[in-house]
Short mmCIF file of C-alpha atoms (C1' of nucleotides) in Angstrom, two decimals:
data_model
loop_
_atom_site.label_atom_id
_atom_site.label_comp_id
_atom_site.label_asym_id
_atom_site.label_seq_id
_atom_site.Cartn_x
_atom_site.Cartn_y
_atom_site.Cartn_z
CA MET A 1 -36.47 -75.28 23.78
CA GLY A 2 -34.90 -77.87 21.52
CA GLY A 3 -32.02 -76.27 19.68
CA VAL A 4 -29.81 -77.93 17.13
CA LEU A 5 -27.05 -78.60 19.62
CA ASP A 6 -26.41 -80.89 22.54
CA LYS A 7 -23.35 -82.41 24.20
CA ALA A 8 -23.52 -85.64 22.25
CA GLY A 9 -23.69 -83.77 18.96
CA ILE A 10 -20.82 -81.50 19.94
CA THR A 11 -18.69 -84.48 20.95
CA GLU A 12 -19.41 -86.27 17.71
CA ALA A 13 -18.64 -83.22 15.60
CA ALA A 14 -15.44 -82.59 17.53
CA LEU A 15 -14.28 -86.15 16.92
CA ARG A 16 -15.03 -85.88 13.22
CA LEU A 17 -13.16 -82.60 13.04
CA ILE A 18 -10.15 -84.00 14.89
CA GLU A 19 -10.03 -86.99 12.60
CA LYS A 20 -10.16 -84.80 9.53
CA LYS A 21 -8.05 -81.80 10.53
CA GLY A 22 -6.21 -82.83 13.67
CA TYR A 23 -6.14 -80.94 16.94
CA ASP A 24 -4.83 -77.79 15.28
CA GLY A 25 -8.02 -77.76 13.25
CA LEU A 26 -10.19 -78.08 16.33
CA THR A 27 -11.15 -74.48 16.97
CA MET A 28 -14.41 -73.27 18.38
CA ALA A 29 -15.07 -71.50 15.09
CA ALA A 30 -14.42 -74.61 13.01
CA LEU A 31 -16.46 -76.74 15.39
CA ALA A 32 -19.37 -74.32 15.15
CA ARG A 33 -19.11 -74.18 11.38
CA SER A 34 -19.24 -77.97 11.15
CA LEU A 35 -22.49 -77.79 13.10
CA ASN A 36 -23.90 -74.91 11.01
CA VAL A 37 -24.03 -72.66 14.00
CA ALA A 38 -22.35 -69.51 15.29
CA PRO A 39 -19.31 -70.01 17.54
CA SER A 40 -21.01 -68.30 20.43
CA ALA A 41 -23.86 -70.81 20.29
CA LEU A 42 -21.51 -73.48 21.60
CA TYR A 43 -21.20 -71.61 24.86
CA ASN A 44 -24.80 -72.37 25.71
CA HIS A 45 -23.76 -76.01 26.07
CA VAL A 46 -20.12 -76.00 27.17
CA LYS A 47 -18.35 -73.65 29.51
CA SER A 48 -15.12 -73.50 27.53
CA LYS A 49 -13.03 -75.24 24.93
CA ARG A 50 -11.54 -77.31 27.72
CA ASP A 51 -15.04 -78.67 28.26
CA VAL A 52 -15.10 -79.84 24.66
CA LEU A 53 -11.78 -81.62 25.11
CA LEU A 54 -13.19 -83.21 28.24
CA LEU A 55 -16.20 -84.54 26.35
CA VAL A 56 -13.91 -86.00 23.72
CA GLU A 57 -11.65 -87.55 26.34
CA ASP A 58 -14.51 -89.23 28.10
CA HIS A 59 -15.81 -90.65 24.87
CA LEU A 60 -12.39 -92.09 24.06
CA ALA A 61 -12.25 -93.74 27.47
CA SER A 62 -15.28 -95.77 26.45
CA LEU A 63 -13.28 -97.14 23.50
CA VAL A 64 -10.59 -98.63 25.73
CA ASP A 65 -10.88 -102.41 25.89
CA VAL A 66 -11.43 -103.57 29.47
CA SER A 67 -13.30 -106.71 28.45
CA ALA A 68 -10.48 -109.04 29.47
CA PHE A 69 -10.83 -108.20 33.15
CA GLY A 70 -12.75 -111.02 34.74
CA ALA A 71 -12.34 -113.15 31.62
CA GLY A 72 -8.91 -114.62 32.15
CA PRO A 73 -5.64 -114.23 34.03
CA TRP A 74 -4.80 -110.78 35.43
CA GLU A 75 -1.65 -110.54 33.33
CA ASP A 76 -3.56 -110.99 30.09
CA ALA A 77 -6.25 -108.54 31.12
CA VAL A 78 -3.70 -105.84 31.96
CA ARG A 79 -1.90 -106.46 28.69
CA THR A 80 -5.05 -106.10 26.60
CA TRP A 81 -6.15 -103.02 28.50
CA ALA A 82 -2.77 -101.29 28.35
CA TRP A 83 -2.20 -101.84 24.63
CA SER A 84 -5.71 -100.68 23.83
CA TYR A 85 -5.41 -97.63 26.10
CA ARG A 86 -2.12 -96.64 24.48
CA ASP A 87 -3.43 -97.15 20.97
CA VAL A 88 -6.50 -95.01 21.56
CA PHE A 89 -4.62 -92.09 23.06
CA SER A 90 -1.63 -92.23 20.75
CA GLN A 91 -4.02 -90.70 18.21
CA HIS A 92 -5.03 -88.04 20.72
CA THR A 93 -1.87 -86.95 22.54
CA PRO A 94 -3.04 -83.34 22.93
CA LEU A 95 -5.59 -84.70 25.39
CA ILE A 96 -2.99 -86.20 27.70
CA PRO A 97 -2.24 -82.99 29.58
CA VAL A 98 -5.98 -82.61 30.05
CA ILE A 99 -6.59 -86.13 31.35
CA ALA A 100 -3.66 -86.02 33.70
CA VAL A 101 -5.24 -83.25 35.75
CA LEU A 102 -8.88 -84.22 35.17
CA PRO A 103 -11.00 -84.99 38.24
CA VAL A 104 -12.72 -88.27 37.44
CA THR A 105 -16.03 -86.93 38.70
CA ASP A 106 -16.35 -84.97 35.48
CA ALA A 107 -15.75 -88.01 33.27
CA PRO A 108 -18.21 -90.85 33.82
CA GLN A 109 -16.87 -93.18 31.14
CA THR A 110 -13.35 -92.73 32.44
CA LEU A 111 -14.59 -93.51 35.92
CA ALA A 112 -16.32 -96.61 34.62
CA MET A 113 -13.04 -97.78 33.14
CA TYR A 114 -11.32 -97.31 36.49
CA GLU A 115 -14.05 -99.28 38.20
CA THR A 116 -13.63 -102.29 35.93
CA VAL A 117 -9.85 -102.18 36.20
CA SER A 118 -9.94 -101.78 39.99
CA ALA A 119 -12.29 -104.73 40.33
CA GLY A 120 -9.93 -106.78 38.19
CA PHE A 121 -7.01 -105.92 40.42
CA ARG A 122 -8.96 -106.67 43.58
CA ASP A 123 -10.12 -110.04 42.25
CA ALA A 124 -6.55 -110.85 41.29
CA GLY A 125 -5.56 -110.52 44.93
CA PHE A 126 -4.10 -107.03 45.12
CA PRO A 127 -4.15 -105.43 48.56
CA GLU A 128 -6.71 -102.66 48.40
CA GLU A 129 -4.33 -99.88 49.35
CA ARG A 130 -2.00 -100.65 46.45
CA ILE A 131 -4.57 -100.78 43.67
CA VAL A 132 -4.76 -97.10 42.84
CA SER A 133 -1.00 -96.64 42.93
CA SER A 134 -0.51 -99.61 40.64
CA ILE A 135 -3.05 -98.31 38.14
CA VAL A 136 -1.50 -94.85 38.26
CA ALA A 137 1.93 -96.31 37.58
CA LEU A 138 0.63 -98.22 34.59
CA GLU A 139 -1.29 -95.23 33.32
CA SER A 140 1.75 -92.98 33.58
CA PHE A 141 3.69 -95.43 31.47
CA ILE A 142 0.84 -95.66 28.99
CA PHE A 143 0.52 -91.89 28.57
CA GLY A 144 4.25 -91.43 28.14
CA SER A 145 4.32 -94.25 25.63
CA ALA A 146 1.45 -92.76 23.65
CA TYR A 147 3.73 -89.84 22.75
CA ASP A 148 6.41 -92.21 21.45
CA VAL A 149 4.08 -93.61 18.85
CA THR A 150 3.81 -90.22 17.16
CA ALA A 151 7.50 -89.33 17.36
CA PRO A 152 9.41 -88.99 14.08
CA ALA A 153 11.41 -92.06 13.05
CA ASP A 154 14.72 -90.21 13.16
CA ILE A 155 14.16 -88.67 16.57
CA PHE A 156 17.29 -90.32 17.98
CA ASP A 157 19.59 -89.54 15.08
CA PRO A 158 22.57 -87.85 16.78
CA GLY A 159 23.51 -86.05 13.55
CA THR A 160 26.79 -84.18 13.74
CA MET A 161 27.24 -85.10 17.40
CA ALA A 162 27.68 -88.79 16.59
CA GLU A 163 31.41 -88.95 17.38
CA ALA A 164 30.89 -87.22 20.70
CA THR A 165 28.27 -89.76 21.78
CA PRO A 166 29.63 -93.21 20.90
CA SER A 167 27.61 -95.28 23.37
CA PHE A 168 24.32 -93.70 22.44
CA THR A 169 25.08 -93.68 18.72
CA GLY A 170 26.03 -97.36 18.86
CA ALA A 171 22.86 -98.23 20.74
CA VAL A 172 20.69 -96.33 18.27
CA ARG A 173 22.39 -97.97 15.30
CA SER A 174 22.13 -101.39 16.89
CA LEU A 175 18.41 -101.00 17.43
CA ALA A 176 17.92 -99.72 13.89
CA GLU A 177 19.69 -102.81 12.53
CA GLN A 178 17.05 -104.99 14.14
CA GLY A 179 14.68 -103.52 11.58
CA HIS A 180 11.61 -103.32 13.78
CA GLU A 181 8.63 -101.84 12.02
CA ARG A 182 7.53 -99.84 15.01
CA PRO A 183 10.32 -99.18 17.51
CA ALA A 184 7.81 -97.64 19.90
CA ASP A 185 6.11 -101.02 20.19
CA VAL A 186 9.33 -102.69 21.29
CA ALA A 187 9.86 -100.19 24.08
CA PHE A 188 6.23 -100.40 25.11
CA SER A 189 6.28 -104.18 25.25
CA LEU A 190 9.52 -104.19 27.22
CA GLY A 191 8.26 -101.72 29.80
CA LEU A 192 4.80 -103.21 30.05
CA GLU A 193 6.06 -106.73 30.69
CA ALA A 194 8.42 -105.38 33.34
CA LEU A 195 5.56 -103.54 35.03
CA ILE A 196 3.23 -106.52 34.84
CA SER A 197 5.69 -108.88 36.45
CA GLY A 198 6.90 -106.34 39.00
CA LEU A 199 3.42 -105.18 40.05
CA GLY A 200 2.09 -108.73 39.90
CA GLY A 201 4.35 -109.51 42.82
CA LEU A 202 2.22 -107.30 45.06
CA ARG A 203 -0.65 -109.78 45.00
CA GLY A 204 -1.35 -111.54 48.26
CA MET B 1 27.27 -56.30 15.77
CA GLY B 2 26.68 -57.18 19.40
CA GLY B 3 23.06 -56.64 20.27
CA VAL B 4 21.57 -56.99 23.72
CA LEU B 5 20.22 -60.47 23.02
CA ASP B 6 21.61 -63.93 22.58
CA LYS B 7 20.31 -67.46 23.09
CA ALA B 8 21.76 -67.81 26.58
CA GLY B 9 20.12 -64.57 27.67
CA ILE B 10 16.80 -65.56 26.16
CA THR B 11 16.92 -68.94 27.87
CA GLU B 12 17.72 -67.38 31.22
CA ALA B 13 14.96 -64.80 30.90
CA ALA B 14 12.47 -67.46 29.85
CA LEU B 15 13.32 -69.56 32.88
CA ARG B 16 12.91 -66.60 35.20
CA LEU B 17 9.59 -65.75 33.61
CA ILE B 18 8.33 -69.34 33.88
CA GLU B 19 9.32 -69.48 37.52
CA LYS B 20 7.52 -66.24 38.28
CA LYS B 21 4.42 -66.45 36.06
CA GLY B 22 4.23 -70.05 34.90
CA TYR B 23 3.90 -71.23 31.35
CA ASP B 24 0.76 -69.17 30.78
CA GLY B 25 2.87 -66.11 31.49
CA LEU B 26 5.50 -67.12 28.99
CA THR B 27 4.48 -65.11 25.93
CA MET B 28 6.80 -63.64 23.37
CA ALA B 29 5.63 -60.19 24.43
CA ALA B 30 6.31 -60.82 28.11
CA LEU B 31 9.65 -62.40 27.33
CA ALA B 32 10.65 -59.40 25.23
CA ARG B 33 9.50 -56.98 27.92
CA SER B 34 11.59 -58.78 30.54
CA LEU B 35 14.58 -58.20 28.26
CA ASN B 36 13.67 -54.56 27.55
CA VAL B 37 13.26 -55.27 23.89
CA ALA B 38 10.50 -55.34 21.29
CA PRO B 39 8.81 -58.71 20.70
CA SER B 40 9.95 -58.77 17.10
CA ALA B 41 13.58 -58.48 18.18
CA LEU B 42 13.41 -62.03 19.54
CA TYR B 43 12.89 -63.36 16.05
CA ASN B 44 16.43 -62.38 15.09
CA HIS B 45 17.62 -65.09 17.46
CA VAL B 46 14.93 -67.76 17.52
CA LYS B 47 12.75 -68.98 14.72
CA SER B 48 9.60 -69.37 16.78
CA LYS B 49 8.25 -69.72 20.28
CA ARG B 50 8.83 -73.44 19.96
CA ASP B 51 12.51 -72.64 19.66
CA VAL B 52 12.36 -70.86 22.99
CA LEU B 53 10.75 -73.90 24.60
CA LEU B 54 13.46 -76.03 23.06
CA LEU B 55 16.18 -73.87 24.59
CA VAL B 56 14.51 -74.16 27.97
CA GLU B 57 14.12 -77.91 27.62
CA ASP B 58 17.74 -78.41 26.79
CA HIS B 59 18.83 -76.35 29.76
CA LEU B 60 16.64 -78.41 32.06
CA ALA B 61 18.22 -81.60 30.72
CA SER B 62 21.53 -80.37 32.09
CA LEU B 63 19.96 -80.25 35.57
CA VAL B 64 19.11 -83.95 35.56
CA ASP B 65 21.39 -85.91 37.84
CA VAL B 66 23.30 -88.57 35.91
CA SER B 67 26.27 -88.56 38.27
CA ALA B 68 25.48 -91.98 39.71
CA PHE B 69 26.16 -93.76 36.44
CA GLY B 70 29.60 -95.27 36.69
CA ALA B 71 29.71 -94.56 40.41
CA GLY B 72 27.84 -97.54 41.78
CA PRO B 73 25.41 -100.33 40.93
CA TRP B 74 23.20 -99.87 37.86
CA GLU B 75 20.04 -100.08 39.94
CA ASP B 76 21.07 -97.15 42.12
CA ALA B 77 22.15 -95.07 39.17
CA VAL B 78 18.84 -95.58 37.38
CA ARG B 79 16.96 -94.74 40.55
CA THR B 80 18.83 -91.49 41.09
CA TRP B 81 18.51 -90.50 37.45
CA ALA B 82 14.81 -91.32 37.22
CA TRP B 83 13.78 -89.45 40.38
CA SER B 84 15.82 -86.43 39.39
CA TYR B 85 14.45 -86.46 35.83
CA ARG B 86 10.88 -86.66 37.10
CA ASP B 87 11.41 -83.91 39.67
CA VAL B 88 12.87 -81.51 37.14
CA PHE B 89 10.12 -81.96 34.58
CA SER B 90 7.25 -82.13 37.02
CA GLN B 91 7.75 -78.38 37.29
CA HIS B 92 7.71 -78.07 33.50
CA THR B 93 5.00 -80.40 32.22
CA PRO B 94 4.08 -78.10 29.30
CA LEU B 95 7.45 -79.05 27.82
CA ILE B 96 6.69 -82.76 27.76
CA PRO B 97 4.78 -82.70 24.46
CA VAL B 98 7.72 -80.78 23.02
CA ILE B 99 10.42 -83.17 24.25
CA ALA B 100 8.54 -86.23 23.17
CA VAL B 101 8.79 -85.24 19.51
CA LEU B 102 12.11 -83.42 19.72
CA PRO B 103 14.96 -84.69 17.53
CA VAL B 104 17.94 -84.98 19.85
CA THR B 105 20.20 -83.32 17.31
CA ASP B 106 18.67 -79.99 18.26
CA ALA B 107 19.30 -80.49 21.98
CA PRO B 108 22.96 -81.02 22.88
CA GLN B 109 22.49 -81.21 26.65
CA THR B 110 19.72 -83.72 26.21
CA LEU B 111 21.93 -85.74 23.94
CA ALA B 112 24.72 -85.60 26.52
CA MET B 113 22.33 -87.03 29.09
CA TYR B 114 21.45 -89.91 26.77
CA GLU B 115 25.14 -90.61 26.20
CA THR B 116 25.88 -90.93 29.90
CA VAL B 117 22.84 -93.09 30.51
CA SER B 118 23.56 -95.30 27.49
CA ALA B 119 27.14 -95.84 28.64
CA GLY B 120 25.83 -96.78 32.07
CA PHE B 121 23.50 -99.38 30.57
CA ARG B 122 26.22 -100.79 28.37
CA ASP B 123 28.68 -101.07 31.24
CA ALA B 124 26.00 -102.79 33.29
CA GLY B 125 25.86 -105.54 30.68
CA PHE B 126 22.84 -104.59 28.58
CA PRO B 127 22.82 -105.97 25.04
CA GLU B 128 23.36 -103.02 22.77
CA GLU B 129 20.15 -103.46 20.80
CA ARG B 130 18.02 -103.24 23.95
CA ILE B 131 19.53 -100.11 25.43
CA VAL B 132 17.50 -97.50 23.57
CA SER B 133 14.22 -99.34 24.08
CA SER B 134 14.90 -99.67 27.79
CA ILE B 135 15.68 -95.99 28.14
CA VAL B 136 12.59 -95.07 26.15
CA ALA B 137 10.44 -97.25 28.39
CA LEU B 138 11.83 -95.60 31.50
CA GLU B 139 11.49 -92.15 30.00
CA SER B 140 7.87 -92.77 29.05
CA PHE B 141 7.12 -93.73 32.61
CA ILE B 142 8.99 -90.68 33.89
CA PHE B 143 7.12 -88.24 31.66
CA GLY B 144 3.76 -89.72 32.53
CA SER B 145 4.63 -89.61 36.19
CA ALA B 146 5.70 -85.98 35.98
CA TYR B 147 2.07 -85.09 35.25
CA ASP B 148 0.89 -86.93 38.35
CA VAL B 149 2.93 -84.70 40.61
CA THR B 150 0.92 -81.67 39.56
CA ALA B 151 -2.49 -83.32 39.67
CA PRO B 152 -4.97 -82.01 42.25
CA ALA B 153 -5.19 -84.05 45.44
CA ASP B 154 -8.84 -84.92 44.95
CA ILE B 155 -8.44 -86.03 41.34
CA PHE B 156 -9.76 -89.51 42.14
CA ASP B 157 -12.69 -88.44 44.24
CA PRO B 158 -15.62 -90.27 42.60
CA GLY B 159 -18.10 -87.73 43.96
CA THR B 160 -21.72 -88.61 43.36
CA MET B 161 -20.76 -91.74 41.44
CA ALA B 162 -19.29 -93.41 44.52
CA GLU B 163 -22.07 -95.99 44.91
CA ALA B 164 -21.79 -96.98 41.28
CA THR B 165 -18.06 -97.62 41.56
CA PRO B 166 -17.52 -99.62 44.75
CA SER B 167 -14.19 -101.23 43.88
CA PHE B 168 -12.58 -98.03 42.75
CA THR B 169 -14.07 -95.99 45.58
CA GLY B 170 -12.82 -98.53 48.11
CA ALA B 171 -9.36 -98.51 46.59
CA VAL B 172 -9.18 -94.73 46.63
CA ARG B 173 -10.37 -94.57 50.23
CA SER B 174 -7.96 -97.27 51.26
CA LEU B 175 -5.02 -95.42 49.75
CA ALA B 176 -6.13 -92.16 51.38
CA GLU B 177 -6.22 -93.86 54.77
CA GLN B 178 -2.52 -94.65 54.42
CA GLY B 179 -2.01 -90.90 54.75
CA HIS B 180 0.90 -90.60 52.35
CA GLU B 181 2.12 -87.05 51.97
CA ARG B 182 2.61 -87.35 48.23
CA PRO B 183 0.57 -90.14 46.66
CA ALA B 184 2.32 -89.53 43.34
CA ASP B 185 5.59 -90.60 44.96
CA VAL B 186 4.13 -93.94 46.00
CA ALA B 187 2.99 -94.73 42.48
CA PHE B 188 6.28 -93.56 41.04
CA SER B 189 8.32 -95.69 43.42
CA LEU B 190 6.15 -98.72 42.75
CA GLY B 191 6.43 -98.42 38.99
CA LEU B 192 10.09 -97.52 38.98
CA GLU B 193 11.12 -100.48 41.12
CA ALA B 194 9.09 -102.77 38.88
CA LEU B 195 10.81 -101.37 35.79
CA ILE B 196 14.26 -101.57 37.34
CA SER B 197 13.89 -105.19 38.29
CA GLY B 198 12.14 -106.15 35.06
CA LEU B 199 14.58 -104.36 32.76
CA GLY B 200 17.53 -105.44 34.88
CA GLY B 201 16.79 -108.97 33.81
CA LEU B 202 17.85 -108.13 30.27
CA ARG B 203 21.50 -107.86 31.27
CA GLY B 204 23.78 -110.54 29.91
"C1'" DC C 1 -52.74 -65.75 23.21
"C1'" DC C 2 -49.24 -64.56 26.47
"C1'" DA C 3 -45.17 -64.99 29.10
"C1'" DC C 4 -41.25 -67.43 30.03
"C1'" DT C 5 -37.06 -69.49 28.75
"C1'" DA C 6 -33.64 -71.97 26.16
"C1'" DA C 7 -30.92 -71.29 22.35
"C1'" DA C 8 -28.75 -68.81 18.48
"C1'" DT C 9 -26.88 -64.56 16.65
"C1'" DG C 10 -23.32 -61.12 15.31
"C1'" DA C 11 -20.53 -57.78 16.75
"C1'" DA C 12 -17.03 -56.66 19.83
"C1'" DT C 13 -12.75 -57.56 23.00
"C1'" DG C 14 -8.35 -58.74 24.13
"C1'" DC C 15 -4.64 -61.72 23.68
"C1'" DC C 16 -1.50 -64.07 20.96
"C1'" DA C 17 2.52 -65.36 17.60
"C1'" DT C 18 4.43 -63.85 13.70
"C1'" DT C 19 5.88 -60.81 9.57
"C1'" DC C 20 8.00 -56.98 7.37
"C1'" DA C 21 9.63 -52.64 5.78
"C1'" DT C 22 12.43 -49.52 7.99
"C1'" DT C 23 15.86 -47.60 11.04
"C1'" DT C 24 19.89 -47.91 14.17
"C1'" DA C 25 24.36 -49.16 15.43
"C1'" DT C 26 28.52 -51.53 15.09
"C1'" DA C 27 32.59 -53.57 12.99
"C1'" DA C 28 35.68 -54.05 8.99
"C1'" DG C 29 38.00 -52.34 4.97
"C1'" DA C 30 39.88 -48.53 2.18
"C1'" DT D 1 38.47 -40.89 8.94
"C1'" DC D 2 34.98 -42.04 5.79
"C1'" DT D 3 32.34 -45.83 3.65
"C1'" DT D 4 29.94 -49.84 3.33
"C1'" DA D 5 28.11 -54.20 4.75
"C1'" DT D 6 25.63 -56.48 8.12
"C1'" DA D 7 23.53 -57.79 12.40
"C1'" DA D 8 20.06 -56.39 15.34
"C1'" DA D 9 16.09 -53.67 17.04
"C1'" DT D 10 11.89 -51.18 16.02
"C1'" DG D 11 6.84 -50.32 15.49
"C1'" DA D 12 3.13 -51.08 12.93
"C1'" DA D 13 0.52 -54.33 10.80
"C1'" DT D 14 -1.90 -59.23 10.17
"C1'" DG D 15 -4.60 -62.97 11.07
"C1'" DG D 16 -6.21 -66.27 14.26
"C1'" DC D 17 -7.96 -67.40 18.54
"C1'" DA D 18 -11.32 -68.08 22.73
"C1'" DT D 19 -14.59 -65.75 24.94
"C1'" DT D 20 -18.37 -62.17 26.23
"C1'" DC D 21 -22.63 -59.85 25.77
"C1'" DA D 22 -26.63 -57.37 24.40
"C1'" DT D 23 -30.07 -58.65 21.36
"C1'" DT D 24 -33.15 -61.51 18.69
"C1'" DT D 25 -35.51 -65.87 17.62
"C1'" DA D 26 -38.42 -69.56 18.42
"C1'" DG D 27 -40.60 -72.84 20.77
"C1'" DT D 28 -43.49 -74.57 25.26
"C1'" DG D 29 -46.53 -74.49 29.18
"C1'" DG D 30 -50.19 -72.03 31.34
#
DNA sequence: CCACTAAATGAATGCCATTCATTTATAAGA
DNA sequence: TCTTATAAATGAATGGCATTCATTTAGTGG
């Protein structure tokens, strides 16, 4: 037995490749080349490219910081988790469509994250039947916000349509004048605090 | 001049094709065939396939219901807009990565939507410099939630890992016992109401 | 030493977006 | 009516991609 390849090695190589060349550079051929192997050899270890993305996703889930659950107030734990979750996946937005439809059975690290977060919600007094929905709501916000981080700075520039859209143009200009370094962070903070206080009210 | 093709026709054909075959079926070849034209002919009217997706996106933006802005309380208007926005794009999740990075200049209908929504926020008493961030926060939540709608029903089934994840497994089971028809709607409602009441507090 | 099996190979397949030199057709100007 | 400019459509290439498969290689247990 004992070939050169295994799932851990493939995951590691894929992450290196993504870091160096981005998701466009992550092809089965390039992945194989980085492992000094023929592309077809990969298929002895993964069923498809989607499988590779799944391995990467699950590894990233293990990087999300859930350490604050059980180590302080629920609000602080959610805040730490959410910011960390967003930061990790803002560098990996092409995975978001994959995660969103991914059965957790296939992703043990992701499942482990859910377990820690669920326990944190339960201990904070959430009724059991609302825990999953609350996490899903937060996660949806986090995924959507991860895209914002990568958006171009001038995404909201109305260009030639400025006169036709006075309210929007004024709002964009007014935000720009605040001179925030990362506008995406302002929106994320605003939404996250709203969700934390709104969902926090569900606790018994 | 006057060929068979124009942007409106391409958009319409693309939408028909997506409805019938899904986004996997939307290829330049298939699009051309549905218009009785050679694939290369499309490139006289659009620069790339991404352009086609952009045309589709902008058309969908015109389907989002913004009519409640200026016709009732801000909370109700946001609710109507958000549900409609999510419903439209839940059928078109492959566009979400495109929208998220799309400069609004290139999408007049999308820009028109932002104008109406911005005016609604301003009239409701939002400070101008918080309007864009608030809309972005809501939009992030909406995009993330659009994915949930299409997720398989058993996405949270922990499978063989059930014993290792008691809190999460209990929470999933407890939600399932509620027997909601569309679990995604519960999470969306929960998050949206939290955002509405949290963001609403910014009004002067 | 043999037989089994996991793993790697390299050549093919089929699909895809995109390009380009060329042709067709239409509208405007003389 | 003839000419010319131009927009639009064509068909044949190109290069990249994931994936398949028959075949070979190389270890391991009996």
